[in-house]
């Protein structure tokens, strides 16, 4: 048996991560349709954690790994659905933060519950989930070093 090279293993890991994300999105399709959300809108809702301070548009764009104009587009669509609102940043009145409305918090909660239940990762044992989480966090930490 041929041992794969580190580059081949990395490629396979990236494909597996992409496939898990794709399978999660496919299984979530019915929930997204019912909530009137697209995958990018769901990602934006996920990023708006009501337990954390409301992010600025710039911070939200960073959390979504997109440019600020894309974040603005998504927030505008969420506002039209009554899920978010832009409010002046208390620390810098020239800047706006994005807050969930009460409806947005309810929809976000329902979305996250469905994502957790329907993800292929939910089929893993608690030990496998903990190991996977530890390894992914380790990879992120090592990858962010200069």
mmCIF file of C-alpha atoms in Angstrom:
data_model
loop_
_atom_site.group_PDB
_atom_site.id
_atom_site.type_symbol
_atom_site.label_atom_id
_atom_site.label_comp_id
_atom_site.label_asym_id
_atom_site.label_seq_id
_atom_site.Cartn_x
_atom_site.Cartn_y
_atom_site.Cartn_z
ATOM 1 C CA UNK A 1 0.000 0.000 0.000
ATOM 2 C CA UNK A 2 1.324 3.433 -0.982
ATOM 3 C CA UNK A 3 1.500 5.983 1.798
ATOM 4 C CA UNK A 4 -0.023 9.291 0.713
ATOM 5 C CA UNK A 5 2.171 12.377 0.770
ATOM 6 C CA UNK A 6 1.366 15.183 3.215
ATOM 7 C CA UNK A 7 0.043 17.248 0.282
ATOM 8 C CA UNK A 8 -2.229 14.381 -0.801
ATOM 9 C CA UNK A 9 -3.529 13.990 2.759
ATOM 10 C CA UNK A 10 -4.172 17.731 3.001
ATOM 11 C CA UNK A 11 -6.077 17.611 -0.288
ATOM 12 C CA UNK A 12 -8.192 14.699 0.957
ATOM 13 C CA UNK A 13 -8.900 16.489 4.240
ATOM 14 C CA UNK A 14 -9.973 19.630 2.391
ATOM 15 C CA UNK A 15 -12.260 17.595 0.146
ATOM 16 C CA UNK A 16 -13.777 15.847 3.165
ATOM 17 C CA UNK A 17 -14.399 19.177 4.941
ATOM 18 C CA UNK A 18 -16.003 20.548 1.780
ATOM 19 C CA UNK A 19 -18.164 17.419 1.469
ATOM 20 C CA UNK A 20 -19.305 17.660 5.111
ATOM 21 C CA UNK A 21 -20.277 21.299 4.551
ATOM 22 C CA UNK A 22 -22.065 20.413 1.306
ATOM 23 C CA UNK A 23 -23.928 17.515 2.909
ATOM 24 C CA UNK A 24 -24.919 19.730 5.832
ATOM 25 C CA UNK A 25 -26.277 22.367 3.456
ATOM 26 C CA UNK A 26 -28.170 19.778 1.410
ATOM 27 C CA UNK A 27 -29.779 18.289 4.515
ATOM 28 C CA UNK A 28 -30.678 21.791 5.686
ATOM 29 C CA UNK A 29 -32.365 22.779 2.397
ATOM 30 C CA UNK A 30 -35.922 22.256 3.677
ATOM 31 C CA UNK A 31 -35.250 24.317 6.803
ATOM 32 C CA UNK A 32 -33.591 27.094 4.790
ATOM 33 C CA UNK A 33 -36.518 27.183 2.359
ATOM 34 C CA UNK A 34 -39.037 27.311 5.203
ATOM 35 C CA UNK A 35 -37.125 30.148 6.883
ATOM 36 C CA UNK A 36 -36.666 32.024 3.590
ATOM 37 C CA UNK A 37 -32.889 31.872 3.810
ATOM 38 C CA UNK A 38 -30.057 31.138 1.436
ATOM 39 C CA UNK A 39 -26.812 29.547 2.622
ATOM 40 C CA UNK A 40 -25.008 32.944 2.727
ATOM 41 C CA UNK A 41 -27.876 34.491 4.726
ATOM 42 C CA UNK A 42 -27.795 31.538 7.123
ATOM 43 C CA UNK A 43 -24.032 32.029 7.521
ATOM 44 C CA UNK A 44 -24.600 35.690 8.363
ATOM 45 C CA UNK A 45 -27.249 34.811 10.960
ATOM 46 C CA UNK A 46 -24.918 32.217 12.469
ATOM 47 C CA UNK A 47 -22.199 34.890 12.794
ATOM 48 C CA UNK A 48 -24.539 37.256 14.670
ATOM 49 C CA UNK A 49 -24.264 35.687 18.115
ATOM 50 C CA UNK A 50 -26.617 37.497 20.505
ATOM 51 C CA UNK A 51 -24.342 36.531 23.411
ATOM 52 C CA UNK A 52 -21.559 38.692 21.948
ATOM 53 C CA UNK A 53 -21.400 42.439 21.261
ATOM 54 C CA UNK A 54 -23.070 43.402 17.985
ATOM 55 C CA UNK A 55 -20.387 43.457 15.278
ATOM 56 C CA UNK A 56 -19.664 46.371 12.990
ATOM 57 C CA UNK A 57 -20.132 45.762 9.275
ATOM 58 C CA UNK A 58 -16.352 45.473 8.950
ATOM 59 C CA UNK A 59 -16.162 42.858 11.706
ATOM 60 C CA UNK A 60 -19.106 40.951 10.230
ATOM 61 C CA UNK A 61 -17.383 40.882 6.840
ATOM 62 C CA UNK A 62 -14.299 39.469 8.539
ATOM 63 C CA UNK A 63 -16.353 36.808 10.337
ATOM 64 C CA UNK A 64 -17.953 35.824 7.017
ATOM 65 C CA UNK A 65 -14.619 35.898 5.159
ATOM 66 C CA UNK A 66 -16.046 38.265 2.561
ATOM 67 C CA UNK A 67 -15.637 41.864 1.489
ATOM 68 C CA UNK A 68 -17.667 44.577 3.224
ATOM 69 C CA UNK A 69 -19.935 45.126 0.203
ATOM 70 C CA UNK A 70 -21.039 41.487 0.371
ATOM 71 C CA UNK A 71 -21.713 41.798 4.101
ATOM 72 C CA UNK A 72 -23.756 44.935 3.412
ATOM 73 C CA UNK A 73 -25.766 43.089 0.762
ATOM 74 C CA UNK A 74 -26.503 40.220 3.163
ATOM 75 C CA UNK A 75 -27.462 42.524 6.039
ATOM 76 C CA UNK A 76 -29.779 44.474 3.739
ATOM 77 C CA UNK A 77 -31.547 41.236 2.787
ATOM 78 C CA UNK A 78 -31.800 40.199 6.441
ATOM 79 C CA UNK A 79 -33.199 43.641 7.314
ATOM 80 C CA UNK A 80 -35.881 43.279 4.641
ATOM 81 C CA UNK A 81 -36.960 40.056 6.352
ATOM 82 C CA UNK A 82 -37.048 41.799 9.731
ATOM 83 C CA UNK A 83 -34.200 39.688 11.112
ATOM 84 C CA UNK A 84 -31.535 42.354 11.674
ATOM 85 C CA UNK A 85 -31.159 46.068 12.060
ATOM 86 C CA UNK A 86 -28.234 48.441 11.801
ATOM 87 C CA UNK A 87 -27.776 50.679 14.793
ATOM 88 C CA UNK A 88 -25.195 53.345 15.622
ATOM 89 C CA UNK A 89 -22.143 51.925 17.385
ATOM 90 C CA UNK A 90 -22.197 53.286 20.940
ATOM 91 C CA UNK A 91 -18.382 53.600 20.873
ATOM 92 C CA UNK A 92 -18.265 55.344 17.478
ATOM 93 C CA UNK A 93 -21.496 57.008 16.349
ATOM 94 C CA UNK A 94 -20.137 57.245 12.777
ATOM 95 C CA UNK A 95 -20.099 53.466 12.538
ATOM 96 C CA UNK A 96 -23.012 51.001 12.487
ATOM 97 C CA UNK A 97 -23.337 47.660 14.208
ATOM 98 C CA UNK A 98 -25.601 44.805 13.145
ATOM 99 C CA UNK A 99 -28.064 43.516 15.709
ATOM 100 C CA UNK A 100 -30.549 40.696 15.555
ATOM 101 C CA UNK A 101 -34.165 41.652 16.028
ATOM 102 C CA UNK A 102 -36.319 39.498 18.318
ATOM 103 C CA UNK A 103 -37.550 37.691 15.208
ATOM 104 C CA UNK A 104 -33.963 37.314 14.008
ATOM 105 C CA UNK A 105 -32.905 35.741 17.299
ATOM 106 C CA UNK A 106 -35.775 33.233 17.070
ATOM 107 C CA UNK A 107 -34.961 32.342 13.455
ATOM 108 C CA UNK A 108 -31.257 32.060 14.304
ATOM 109 C CA UNK A 109 -32.056 29.704 17.177
ATOM 110 C CA UNK A 110 -34.215 27.520 14.947
ATOM 111 C CA UNK A 111 -31.559 27.536 12.235
ATOM 112 C CA UNK A 112 -28.748 26.516 14.581
ATOM 113 C CA UNK A 113 -30.872 23.783 16.156
ATOM 114 C CA UNK A 114 -31.608 22.343 12.700
ATOM 115 C CA UNK A 115 -27.957 22.637 11.644
ATOM 116 C CA UNK A 116 -26.757 20.783 14.732
ATOM 117 C CA UNK A 117 -29.364 18.030 14.373
ATOM 118 C CA UNK A 118 -28.967 17.559 10.622
ATOM 119 C CA UNK A 119 -25.195 17.765 10.241
ATOM 120 C CA UNK A 120 -23.352 14.572 9.303
ATOM 121 C CA UNK A 121 -21.103 15.407 12.272
ATOM 122 C CA UNK A 122 -24.040 14.661 14.597
ATOM 123 C CA UNK A 123 -23.647 10.972 13.703
ATOM 124 C CA UNK A 124 -20.178 10.875 15.276
ATOM 125 C CA UNK A 125 -19.751 9.790 18.876
ATOM 126 C CA UNK A 126 -19.089 12.489 21.453
ATOM 127 C CA UNK A 127 -15.463 11.313 21.622
ATOM 128 C CA UNK A 128 -15.044 11.537 17.851
ATOM 129 C CA UNK A 129 -16.664 14.974 17.823
ATOM 130 C CA UNK A 130 -14.325 16.188 20.581
ATOM 131 C CA UNK A 131 -11.268 14.798 18.773
ATOM 132 C CA UNK A 132 -12.335 16.342 15.460
ATOM 133 C CA UNK A 133 -12.968 19.696 17.119
ATOM 134 C CA UNK A 134 -9.592 19.598 18.859
ATOM 135 C CA UNK A 135 -7.776 18.798 15.615
ATOM 136 C CA UNK A 136 -9.593 21.470 13.595
ATOM 137 C CA UNK A 137 -8.860 24.095 16.266
ATOM 138 C CA UNK A 138 -5.223 22.978 16.330
ATOM 139 C CA UNK A 139 -4.972 23.312 12.552
ATOM 140 C CA UNK A 140 -6.489 26.810 12.696
ATOM 141 C CA UNK A 141 -4.124 27.885 15.461
ATOM 142 C CA UNK A 142 -1.054 26.533 13.651
ATOM 143 C CA UNK A 143 -2.216 28.030 10.361
ATOM 144 C CA UNK A 144 -2.567 31.507 11.838
ATOM 145 C CA UNK A 145 1.042 31.677 13.033
ATOM 146 C CA UNK A 146 3.376 33.959 11.075
#
